């Protein structure tokens, strides 16, 4: 009997995912796909800002709308590639992208401390002008210039989770929570978009929990999670308990901008009783079978 698997794609995996994903489908699994959108949403935001400065549109495009645009166009490319691969194998499966809102807490401390870089790099003078004109928070980023940063709140719930679950149960391959989802807050029973970027690994873990997935597979650039990375005593891990993973996080083994959120997301899902796996795209099939990657479990 197949499993319901949520596969979270990193930027390095977006261009070459169709075959390994369809392999999982061909084995009888229900597959739900999440993906990043960091470069894309930044480009859309910059393009709209440039259009506004040129007078082509009245004002900058709000950030939630930029996220929705990125979900649509990345979703199209994934739909197209996966659909073509399914057809080449004679598999009759629908593929659908769900433009997904993700609920966040308006009181999340992240809103008071923006940390997620987006968009283009600027010199200091230009960054200061943009900050003064638009109220953006601009910070120096890795010696390459100054960029806008936006809040990155934790996901609370997926608004379209029931739609995703119904489509998946009906045999559809679903692409959802693109870029971590469109952040929304709830006020007086209504949803409102808010300018932020949700980490796609945290959103994928929340999605996997809400759609009752059997497994969460987070695909990245390395075959396994390592401790003591880059040191003589570097060690790759075939598995970690939740307690071990939390201890490694506290000890600072994982970089905040890369492996740390993946491990934390895996821990979050594993605490619900599911199996979380961190692996490379090339090892995705073996990882689902428990033969590769790093498994995080209770």
PDB file of C-alpha atoms in Angstrom:
ATOM      1  CA  UNK A   1       0.000   0.000   0.000  1.00  0.00           C
ATOM      2  CA  UNK A   2       1.359   3.413  -0.982  1.00  0.00           C
ATOM      3  CA  UNK A   3       2.128   6.297   1.334  1.00  0.00           C
ATOM      4  CA  UNK A   4       1.144   9.943   1.289  1.00  0.00           C
ATOM      5  CA  UNK A   5       4.429  11.768   0.900  1.00  0.00           C
ATOM      6  CA  UNK A   6       5.078  15.500   1.094  1.00  0.00           C
ATOM      7  CA  UNK A   7       8.206  16.386  -0.883  1.00  0.00           C
ATOM      8  CA  UNK A   8       9.792  19.777  -0.167  1.00  0.00           C
ATOM      9  CA  UNK A   9      11.955  20.989  -3.049  1.00  0.00           C
ATOM     10  CA  UNK A  10      14.891  23.339  -2.553  1.00  0.00           C
ATOM     11  CA  UNK A  11      16.116  25.738  -5.208  1.00  0.00           C
ATOM     12  CA  UNK A  12      18.774  23.307  -6.388  1.00  0.00           C
ATOM     13  CA  UNK A  13      16.080  20.702  -7.077  1.00  0.00           C
ATOM     14  CA  UNK A  14      13.482  22.743  -8.986  1.00  0.00           C
ATOM     15  CA  UNK A  15      14.869  22.115 -12.455  1.00  0.00           C
ATOM     16  CA  UNK A  16      15.312  18.325 -12.315  1.00  0.00           C
ATOM     17  CA  UNK A  17      12.529  16.882 -10.226  1.00  0.00           C
ATOM     18  CA  UNK A  18      10.077  15.249 -12.606  1.00  0.00           C
ATOM     19  CA  UNK A  19      11.642  11.801 -12.951  1.00  0.00           C
ATOM     20  CA  UNK A  20      12.287  11.051  -9.260  1.00  0.00           C
ATOM     21  CA  UNK A  21       8.867  12.431  -8.304  1.00  0.00           C
ATOM     22  CA  UNK A  22       7.091  10.321 -10.908  1.00  0.00           C
ATOM     23  CA  UNK A  23       9.103   7.311  -9.730  1.00  0.00           C
ATOM     24  CA  UNK A  24       7.414   7.731  -6.340  1.00  0.00           C
ATOM     25  CA  UNK A  25       3.986   8.082  -8.003  1.00  0.00           C
ATOM     26  CA  UNK A  26       4.557   5.018 -10.167  1.00  0.00           C
ATOM     27  CA  UNK A  27       5.170   3.027  -6.994  1.00  0.00           C
ATOM     28  CA  UNK A  28       1.629   3.834  -5.859  1.00  0.00           C
ATOM     29  CA  UNK A  29       2.342   6.728  -3.500  1.00  0.00           C
ATOM     30  CA  UNK A  30       0.258   9.902  -3.160  1.00  0.00           C
ATOM     31  CA  UNK A  31       2.656  12.799  -3.689  1.00  0.00           C
ATOM     32  CA  UNK A  32       2.203  16.383  -2.523  1.00  0.00           C
ATOM     33  CA  UNK A  33       4.900  18.848  -3.561  1.00  0.00           C
ATOM     34  CA  UNK A  34       6.106  22.017  -1.854  1.00  0.00           C
ATOM     35  CA  UNK A  35       8.802  24.302  -3.234  1.00  0.00           C
ATOM     36  CA  UNK A  36      10.904  27.373  -2.508  1.00  0.00           C
ATOM     37  CA  UNK A  37      10.526  30.729  -4.279  1.00  0.00           C
ATOM     38  CA  UNK A  38      13.278  32.921  -2.812  1.00  0.00           C
ATOM     39  CA  UNK A  39      14.943  34.182  -6.010  1.00  0.00           C
ATOM     40  CA  UNK A  40      11.675  34.292  -7.953  1.00  0.00           C
ATOM     41  CA  UNK A  41       9.607  36.304  -5.480  1.00  0.00           C
ATOM     42  CA  UNK A  42      12.482  38.748  -5.148  1.00  0.00           C
ATOM     43  CA  UNK A  43      12.652  39.194  -8.927  1.00  0.00           C
ATOM     44  CA  UNK A  44       8.885  39.733  -9.159  1.00  0.00           C
ATOM     45  CA  UNK A  45       8.999  42.278  -6.344  1.00  0.00           C
ATOM     46  CA  UNK A  46      11.896  44.117  -7.991  1.00  0.00           C
ATOM     47  CA  UNK A  47      10.218  44.063 -11.407  1.00  0.00           C
ATOM     48  CA  UNK A  48       7.039  45.546  -9.995  1.00  0.00           C
ATOM     49  CA  UNK A  49       8.988  48.189  -8.089  1.00  0.00           C
ATOM     50  CA  UNK A  50      10.837  49.130 -11.275  1.00  0.00           C
ATOM     51  CA  UNK A  51       7.540  49.347 -13.164  1.00  0.00           C
ATOM     52  CA  UNK A  52       6.126  51.602 -10.443  1.00  0.00           C
ATOM     53  CA  UNK A  53       9.153  53.905 -10.600  1.00  0.00           C
ATOM     54  CA  UNK A  54       8.720  54.142 -14.374  1.00  0.00           C
ATOM     55  CA  UNK A  55       5.041  55.034 -13.973  1.00  0.00           C
ATOM     56  CA  UNK A  56       3.801  51.875 -15.709  1.00  0.00           C
ATOM     57  CA  UNK A  57       1.773  50.899 -12.636  1.00  0.00           C
ATOM     58  CA  UNK A  58       0.431  53.068  -9.835  1.00  0.00           C
ATOM     59  CA  UNK A  59       2.434  51.577  -6.959  1.00  0.00           C
ATOM     60  CA  UNK A  60       4.658  48.707  -5.882  1.00  0.00           C
ATOM     61  CA  UNK A  61       2.977  45.315  -5.890  1.00  0.00           C
ATOM     62  CA  UNK A  62       2.207  44.154  -2.324  1.00  0.00           C
ATOM     63  CA  UNK A  63       4.433  41.307  -1.183  1.00  0.00           C
ATOM     64  CA  UNK A  64       1.624  38.735  -0.724  1.00  0.00           C
ATOM     65  CA  UNK A  65       0.613  39.250  -4.361  1.00  0.00           C
ATOM     66  CA  UNK A  66       4.234  38.760  -5.445  1.00  0.00           C
ATOM     67  CA  UNK A  67       4.238  35.453  -3.565  1.00  0.00           C
ATOM     68  CA  UNK A  68       1.023  34.406  -5.300  1.00  0.00           C
ATOM     69  CA  UNK A  69       2.548  35.202  -8.693  1.00  0.00           C
ATOM     70  CA  UNK A  70       5.590  33.083  -7.905  1.00  0.00           C
ATOM     71  CA  UNK A  71       3.369  30.169  -6.852  1.00  0.00           C
ATOM     72  CA  UNK A  72       1.595  30.361 -10.186  1.00  0.00           C
ATOM     73  CA  UNK A  73       4.589  30.429 -12.456  1.00  0.00           C
ATOM     74  CA  UNK A  74       6.730  27.921 -10.562  1.00  0.00           C
ATOM     75  CA  UNK A  75       3.661  25.715 -10.224  1.00  0.00           C
ATOM     76  CA  UNK A  76       3.131  25.879 -13.985  1.00  0.00           C
ATOM     77  CA  UNK A  77       6.672  24.697 -14.685  1.00  0.00           C
ATOM     78  CA  UNK A  78       6.367  21.830 -12.191  1.00  0.00           C
ATOM     79  CA  UNK A  79       2.915  20.864 -13.510  1.00  0.00           C
ATOM     80  CA  UNK A  80       4.221  20.827 -17.046  1.00  0.00           C
ATOM     81  CA  UNK A  81       7.340  18.772 -16.306  1.00  0.00           C
ATOM     82  CA  UNK A  82       5.595  16.247 -14.056  1.00  0.00           C
ATOM     83  CA  UNK A  83       2.598  15.978 -16.403  1.00  0.00           C
ATOM     84  CA  UNK A  84       4.848  15.272 -19.381  1.00  0.00           C
ATOM     85  CA  UNK A  85       6.767  12.612 -17.448  1.00  0.00           C
ATOM     86  CA  UNK A  86       3.534  10.952 -16.322  1.00  0.00           C
ATOM     87  CA  UNK A  87       2.263  10.913 -19.905  1.00  0.00           C
ATOM     88  CA  UNK A  88       5.547   9.452 -21.178  1.00  0.00           C
ATOM     89  CA  UNK A  89       5.052   6.527 -18.794  1.00  0.00           C
ATOM     90  CA  UNK A  90       1.397   6.057 -19.668  1.00  0.00           C
ATOM     91  CA  UNK A  91       0.223   7.126 -16.212  1.00  0.00           C
ATOM     92  CA  UNK A  92      -3.174   8.822 -16.103  1.00  0.00           C
ATOM     93  CA  UNK A  93      -2.767  11.375 -13.309  1.00  0.00           C
ATOM     94  CA  UNK A  94      -3.879  14.964 -12.984  1.00  0.00           C
ATOM     95  CA  UNK A  95      -1.401  17.551 -11.650  1.00  0.00           C
ATOM     96  CA  UNK A  96      -2.691  20.732 -10.035  1.00  0.00           C
ATOM     97  CA  UNK A  97      -1.175  23.777  -8.375  1.00  0.00           C
ATOM     98  CA  UNK A  98      -3.095  25.198  -5.424  1.00  0.00           C
ATOM     99  CA  UNK A  99      -2.430  28.874  -4.722  1.00  0.00           C
ATOM    100  CA  UNK A 100      -2.001  28.458  -0.984  1.00  0.00           C
ATOM    101  CA  UNK A 101      -2.461  30.832   1.921  1.00  0.00           C
ATOM    102  CA  UNK A 102      -0.695  30.020   5.182  1.00  0.00           C
ATOM    103  CA  UNK A 103      -1.931  31.449   8.454  1.00  0.00           C
ATOM    104  CA  UNK A 104       0.600  33.205  10.682  1.00  0.00           C
ATOM    105  CA  UNK A 105       0.238  34.828  14.096  1.00  0.00           C
ATOM    106  CA  UNK A 106       0.077  38.618  13.923  1.00  0.00           C
ATOM    107  CA  UNK A 107       1.880  38.674  17.284  1.00  0.00           C
ATOM    108  CA  UNK A 108       4.753  36.469  16.113  1.00  0.00           C
ATOM    109  CA  UNK A 109       7.999  38.133  17.324  1.00  0.00           C
ATOM    110  CA  UNK A 110       9.379  37.752  13.787  1.00  0.00           C
ATOM    111  CA  UNK A 111       7.298  40.756  12.713  1.00  0.00           C
ATOM    112  CA  UNK A 112       9.379  42.936  15.026  1.00  0.00           C
ATOM    113  CA  UNK A 113      12.670  41.640  13.613  1.00  0.00           C
ATOM    114  CA  UNK A 114      12.731  41.168   9.814  1.00  0.00           C
ATOM    115  CA  UNK A 115      15.427  38.681   8.793  1.00  0.00           C
ATOM    116  CA  UNK A 116      14.578  37.230   5.364  1.00  0.00           C
ATOM    117  CA  UNK A 117      16.543  38.912   2.510  1.00  0.00           C
ATOM    118  CA  UNK A 118      14.646  39.450  -0.740  1.00  0.00           C
ATOM    119  CA  UNK A 119      15.203  41.247  -4.006  1.00  0.00           C
ATOM    120  CA  UNK A 120      18.200  43.051  -5.438  1.00  0.00           C
ATOM    121  CA  UNK A 121      21.470  44.247  -3.885  1.00  0.00           C
ATOM    122  CA  UNK A 122      22.077  47.990  -3.524  1.00  0.00           C
ATOM    123  CA  UNK A 123      24.930  50.206  -2.450  1.00  0.00           C
ATOM    124  CA  UNK A 124      24.586  51.873   0.948  1.00  0.00           C
ATOM    125  CA  UNK A 125      23.396  55.258  -0.321  1.00  0.00           C
ATOM    126  CA  UNK A 126      20.701  53.736  -2.523  1.00  0.00           C
ATOM    127  CA  UNK A 127      19.595  51.406   0.272  1.00  0.00           C
ATOM    128  CA  UNK A 128      19.247  54.343   2.666  1.00  0.00           C
ATOM    129  CA  UNK A 129      17.182  56.265   0.105  1.00  0.00           C
ATOM    130  CA  UNK A 130      14.841  53.300  -0.456  1.00  0.00           C
ATOM    131  CA  UNK A 131      14.485  52.771   3.301  1.00  0.00           C
ATOM    132  CA  UNK A 132      13.575  56.445   3.787  1.00  0.00           C
ATOM    133  CA  UNK A 133      11.147  56.562   0.868  1.00  0.00           C
ATOM    134  CA  UNK A 134       9.368  53.236   1.353  1.00  0.00           C
ATOM    135  CA  UNK A 135       9.920  52.356   4.994  1.00  0.00           C
ATOM    136  CA  UNK A 136      11.757  49.133   4.115  1.00  0.00           C
ATOM    137  CA  UNK A 137      14.267  47.545   6.450  1.00  0.00           C
ATOM    138  CA  UNK A 138      17.565  47.316   4.545  1.00  0.00           C
ATOM    139  CA  UNK A 139      20.574  45.359   5.816  1.00  0.00           C
ATOM    140  CA  UNK A 140      24.046  44.484   4.592  1.00  0.00           C
ATOM    141  CA  UNK A 141      24.040  40.930   3.217  1.00  0.00           C
ATOM    142  CA  UNK A 142      27.221  38.830   3.149  1.00  0.00           C
ATOM    143  CA  UNK A 143      29.444  41.626   1.849  1.00  0.00           C
ATOM    144  CA  UNK A 144      27.566  41.822  -1.458  1.00  0.00           C
ATOM    145  CA  UNK A 145      25.578  44.967  -0.758  1.00  0.00           C
ATOM    146  CA  UNK A 146      22.351  45.926   0.976  1.00  0.00           C
ATOM    147  CA  UNK A 147      19.007  44.177   0.568  1.00  0.00           C
ATOM    148  CA  UNK A 148      15.509  44.498   1.878  1.00  0.00           C
ATOM    149  CA  UNK A 149      14.610  42.083   4.668  1.00  0.00           C
ATOM    150  CA  UNK A 150      11.082  41.035   5.553  1.00  0.00           C
ATOM    151  CA  UNK A 151       9.677  39.108   8.527  1.00  0.00           C
ATOM    152  CA  UNK A 152       9.699  35.305   8.489  1.00  0.00           C
ATOM    153  CA  UNK A 153       6.954  34.193  10.905  1.00  0.00           C
ATOM    154  CA  UNK A 154       6.255  30.540  11.746  1.00  0.00           C
ATOM    155  CA  UNK A 155       3.312  28.880   9.975  1.00  0.00           C
ATOM    156  CA  UNK A 156       0.253  28.141  12.103  1.00  0.00           C
ATOM    157  CA  UNK A 157      -2.049  26.446   9.595  1.00  0.00           C
ATOM    158  CA  UNK A 158      -2.615  25.895   5.893  1.00  0.00           C
ATOM    159  CA  UNK A 159      -5.860  27.555   4.800  1.00  0.00           C
ATOM    160  CA  UNK A 160      -6.349  25.255   1.799  1.00  0.00           C
ATOM    161  CA  UNK A 161      -5.370  22.043   3.625  1.00  0.00           C
ATOM    162  CA  UNK A 162      -8.760  20.392   3.082  1.00  0.00           C
ATOM    163  CA  UNK A 163      -8.571  21.108  -0.648  1.00  0.00           C
ATOM    164  CA  UNK A 164      -5.069  19.635  -0.822  1.00  0.00           C
ATOM    165  CA  UNK A 165      -6.137  16.542   1.133  1.00  0.00           C
ATOM    166  CA  UNK A 166      -9.210  16.001  -1.066  1.00  0.00           C
ATOM    167  CA  UNK A 167      -7.238  16.368  -4.301  1.00  0.00           C
ATOM    168  CA  UNK A 168      -4.528  14.030  -3.076  1.00  0.00           C
ATOM    169  CA  UNK A 169      -7.058  11.426  -1.904  1.00  0.00           C
ATOM    170  CA  UNK A 170      -8.690  11.669  -5.332  1.00  0.00           C
ATOM    171  CA  UNK A 171      -5.474  10.714  -7.088  1.00  0.00           C
ATOM    172  CA  UNK A 172      -4.202  14.159  -8.053  1.00  0.00           C
ATOM    173  CA  UNK A 173      -0.571  15.202  -7.725  1.00  0.00           C
ATOM    174  CA  UNK A 174      -0.762  18.476  -5.796  1.00  0.00           C
ATOM    175  CA  UNK A 175       1.715  21.373  -5.788  1.00  0.00           C
ATOM    176  CA  UNK A 176       1.104  23.601  -2.787  1.00  0.00           C
ATOM    177  CA  UNK A 177       2.541  25.993  -0.129  1.00  0.00           C
ATOM    178  CA  UNK A 178       4.879  27.372  -2.792  1.00  0.00           C
ATOM    179  CA  UNK A 179       7.574  29.534  -1.223  1.00  0.00           C
ATOM    180  CA  UNK A 180       6.169  28.707   2.199  1.00  0.00           C
ATOM    181  CA  UNK A 181       2.712  29.903   1.200  1.00  0.00           C
ATOM    182  CA  UNK A 182       1.179  33.367   1.058  1.00  0.00           C
ATOM    183  CA  UNK A 183       1.297  34.696   4.646  1.00  0.00           C
ATOM    184  CA  UNK A 184      -2.102  35.755   5.951  1.00  0.00           C
ATOM    185  CA  UNK A 185      -3.372  36.899   9.336  1.00  0.00           C
ATOM    186  CA  UNK A 186      -6.906  36.549  10.672  1.00  0.00           C
ATOM    187  CA  UNK A 187      -8.786  39.563  11.982  1.00  0.00           C
ATOM    188  CA  UNK A 188     -12.485  39.548  12.846  1.00  0.00           C
ATOM    189  CA  UNK A 189     -12.933  36.271  11.040  1.00  0.00           C
ATOM    190  CA  UNK A 190     -11.360  37.513   7.792  1.00  0.00           C
ATOM    191  CA  UNK A 191      -7.985  36.755   6.214  1.00  0.00           C
ATOM    192  CA  UNK A 192      -5.576  39.510   5.190  1.00  0.00           C
ATOM    193  CA  UNK A 193      -2.289  39.138   3.352  1.00  0.00           C
ATOM    194  CA  UNK A 194       0.762  40.375   5.230  1.00  0.00           C
ATOM    195  CA  UNK A 195       4.250  41.276   3.888  1.00  0.00           C
ATOM    196  CA  UNK A 196       6.432  38.372   4.989  1.00  0.00           C
ATOM    197  CA  UNK A 197       8.103  35.194   3.736  1.00  0.00           C
ATOM    198  CA  UNK A 198       7.479  31.881   5.482  1.00  0.00           C
ATOM    199  CA  UNK A 199      10.301  29.340   5.459  1.00  0.00           C
ATOM    200  CA  UNK A 200       9.235  26.638   2.992  1.00  0.00           C
ATOM    201  CA  UNK A 201      10.596  23.805   5.153  1.00  0.00           C
ATOM    202  CA  UNK A 202       8.539  24.900   8.166  1.00  0.00           C
ATOM    203  CA  UNK A 203       5.492  25.339   5.923  1.00  0.00           C
ATOM    204  CA  UNK A 204       6.060  21.903   4.390  1.00  0.00           C
ATOM    205  CA  UNK A 205       6.225  20.313   7.838  1.00  0.00           C
ATOM    206  CA  UNK A 206       2.987  22.032   8.877  1.00  0.00           C
ATOM    207  CA  UNK A 207       1.351  20.954   5.618  1.00  0.00           C
ATOM    208  CA  UNK A 208       2.504  17.344   6.100  1.00  0.00           C
ATOM    209  CA  UNK A 209       1.002  17.378   9.576  1.00  0.00           C
ATOM    210  CA  UNK A 210      -2.305  18.882   8.431  1.00  0.00           C
ATOM    211  CA  UNK A 211      -2.821  16.522   5.462  1.00  0.00           C
ATOM    212  CA  UNK A 212      -1.866  13.521   7.606  1.00  0.00           C
ATOM    213  CA  UNK A 213       1.123  12.539   5.510  1.00  0.00           C
ATOM    214  CA  UNK A 214       3.069   9.381   6.277  1.00  0.00           C
ATOM    215  CA  UNK A 215       6.385  10.984   5.408  1.00  0.00           C
ATOM    216  CA  UNK A 216       7.996  14.368   4.845  1.00  0.00           C
ATOM    217  CA  UNK A 217      10.960  14.341   2.472  1.00  0.00           C
ATOM    218  CA  UNK A 218      13.075  17.501   2.447  1.00  0.00           C
ATOM    219  CA  UNK A 219      15.347  17.532  -0.588  1.00  0.00           C
ATOM    220  CA  UNK A 220      18.564  19.514  -0.473  1.00  0.00           C
ATOM    221  CA  UNK A 221      22.077  19.584  -1.945  1.00  0.00           C
ATOM    222  CA  UNK A 222      23.676  16.962   0.337  1.00  0.00           C
ATOM    223  CA  UNK A 223      23.005  13.249   0.733  1.00  0.00           C
ATOM    224  CA  UNK A 224      22.825  13.322   4.526  1.00  0.00           C
ATOM    225  CA  UNK A 225      22.844  15.697   7.464  1.00  0.00           C
ATOM    226  CA  UNK A 226      26.310  16.083   8.970  1.00  0.00           C
ATOM    227  CA  UNK A 227      27.592  17.229  12.326  1.00  0.00           C
ATOM    228  CA  UNK A 228      30.972  18.946  12.684  1.00  0.00           C
ATOM    229  CA  UNK A 229      30.564  20.106   9.082  1.00  0.00           C
ATOM    230  CA  UNK A 230      33.862  20.953   7.369  1.00  0.00           C
ATOM    231  CA  UNK A 231      35.954  19.700  10.293  1.00  0.00           C
ATOM    232  CA  UNK A 232      38.284  16.675  10.450  1.00  0.00           C
ATOM    233  CA  UNK A 233      35.715  14.832  12.565  1.00  0.00           C
ATOM    234  CA  UNK A 234      32.783  15.554  10.227  1.00  0.00           C
ATOM    235  CA  UNK A 235      30.198  12.791  10.517  1.00  0.00           C
ATOM    236  CA  UNK A 236      27.188  12.046   8.328  1.00  0.00           C
ATOM    237  CA  UNK A 237      24.093  10.751  10.069  1.00  0.00           C
ATOM    238  CA  UNK A 238      21.792   8.013   8.824  1.00  0.00           C
ATOM    239  CA  UNK A 239      19.267   8.815  11.535  1.00  0.00           C
ATOM    240  CA  UNK A 240      18.576  11.109  14.466  1.00  0.00           C
ATOM    241  CA  UNK A 241      16.051  10.937  17.222  1.00  0.00           C
ATOM    242  CA  UNK A 242      14.132  14.122  17.921  1.00  0.00           C
ATOM    243  CA  UNK A 243      16.116  14.549  21.138  1.00  0.00           C
ATOM    244  CA  UNK A 244      19.435  14.127  19.333  1.00  0.00           C
ATOM    245  CA  UNK A 245      18.448  16.552  16.587  1.00  0.00           C
ATOM    246  CA  UNK A 246      17.394  19.186  19.120  1.00  0.00           C
ATOM    247  CA  UNK A 247      20.685  18.793  20.956  1.00  0.00           C
ATOM    248  CA  UNK A 248      22.697  19.179  17.732  1.00  0.00           C
ATOM    249  CA  UNK A 249      20.710  22.322  16.921  1.00  0.00           C
ATOM    250  CA  UNK A 250      21.475  23.781  20.351  1.00  0.00           C
ATOM    251  CA  UNK A 251      25.167  22.940  19.914  1.00  0.00           C
ATOM    252  CA  UNK A 252      25.280  24.959  16.679  1.00  0.00           C
ATOM    253  CA  UNK A 253      26.055  22.168  14.234  1.00  0.00           C
ATOM    254  CA  UNK A 254      23.713  23.503  11.526  1.00  0.00           C
ATOM    255  CA  UNK A 255      23.926  26.809   9.637  1.00  0.00           C
ATOM    256  CA  UNK A 256      20.893  29.081  10.206  1.00  0.00           C
ATOM    257  CA  UNK A 257      20.475  29.864   6.514  1.00  0.00           C
ATOM    258  CA  UNK A 258      20.656  26.310   5.203  1.00  0.00           C
ATOM    259  CA  UNK A 259      20.513  23.102   7.240  1.00  0.00           C
ATOM    260  CA  UNK A 260      19.125  24.430  10.537  1.00  0.00           C
ATOM    261  CA  UNK A 261      15.574  25.147   9.294  1.00  0.00           C
ATOM    262  CA  UNK A 262      15.478  21.773   7.538  1.00  0.00           C
ATOM    263  CA  UNK A 263      16.396  19.910  10.710  1.00  0.00           C
ATOM    264  CA  UNK A 264      13.984  21.976  12.793  1.00  0.00           C
ATOM    265  CA  UNK A 265      11.180  21.324  10.297  1.00  0.00           C
ATOM    266  CA  UNK A 266      11.969  17.612  10.289  1.00  0.00           C
ATOM    267  CA  UNK A 267      11.840  17.598  14.096  1.00  0.00           C
ATOM    268  CA  UNK A 268       8.482  19.386  14.056  1.00  0.00           C
ATOM    269  CA  UNK A 269       6.924  16.760  11.794  1.00  0.00           C
ATOM    270  CA  UNK A 270       8.572  13.808  13.554  1.00  0.00           C
ATOM    271  CA  UNK A 271       6.998  14.974  16.829  1.00  0.00           C
ATOM    272  CA  UNK A 272       3.573  14.306  15.273  1.00  0.00           C
ATOM    273  CA  UNK A 273       4.541  10.659  14.788  1.00  0.00           C
ATOM    274  CA  UNK A 274       5.470  10.845  11.109  1.00  0.00           C
ATOM    275  CA  UNK A 275       8.786  10.044   9.483  1.00  0.00           C
ATOM    276  CA  UNK A 276      10.922  12.945   8.281  1.00  0.00           C
ATOM    277  CA  UNK A 277      13.796  12.438   5.846  1.00  0.00           C
ATOM    278  CA  UNK A 278      16.438  14.896   4.667  1.00  0.00           C
ATOM    279  CA  UNK A 279      18.198  13.774   1.484  1.00  0.00           C
ATOM    280  CA  UNK A 280      19.500  14.853  -1.910  1.00  0.00           C
ATOM    281  CA  UNK A 281      17.297  14.804  -4.996  1.00  0.00           C
ATOM    282  CA  UNK A 282      19.383  12.010  -6.497  1.00  0.00           C
ATOM    283  CA  UNK A 283      18.733   9.892  -3.404  1.00  0.00           C
ATOM    284  CA  UNK A 284      15.012  10.679  -3.120  1.00  0.00           C
ATOM    285  CA  UNK A 285      13.837   7.208  -4.081  1.00  0.00           C
ATOM    286  CA  UNK A 286      16.212   5.417  -1.771  1.00  0.00           C
ATOM    287  CA  UNK A 287      15.372   7.883   1.002  1.00  0.00           C
ATOM    288  CA  UNK A 288      11.656   7.062   0.808  1.00  0.00           C
ATOM    289  CA  UNK A 289      12.581   3.378   1.079  1.00  0.00           C
ATOM    290  CA  UNK A 290      14.698   4.134   4.151  1.00  0.00           C
ATOM    291  CA  UNK A 291      17.951   3.379   2.356  1.00  0.00           C
ATOM    292  CA  UNK A 292      19.445   6.875   2.101  1.00  0.00           C
ATOM    293  CA  UNK A 293      19.305  10.323   3.596  1.00  0.00           C
ATOM    294  CA  UNK A 294      18.924  11.175   7.285  1.00  0.00           C
ATOM    295  CA  UNK A 295      15.782   9.914   9.003  1.00  0.00           C
ATOM    296  CA  UNK A 296      14.456  11.957  11.936  1.00  0.00           C
ATOM    297  CA  UNK A 297      12.099  10.086  14.260  1.00  0.00           C
ATOM    298  CA  UNK A 298      10.829  10.018  17.849  1.00  0.00           C
TER     299      UNK A 298
END
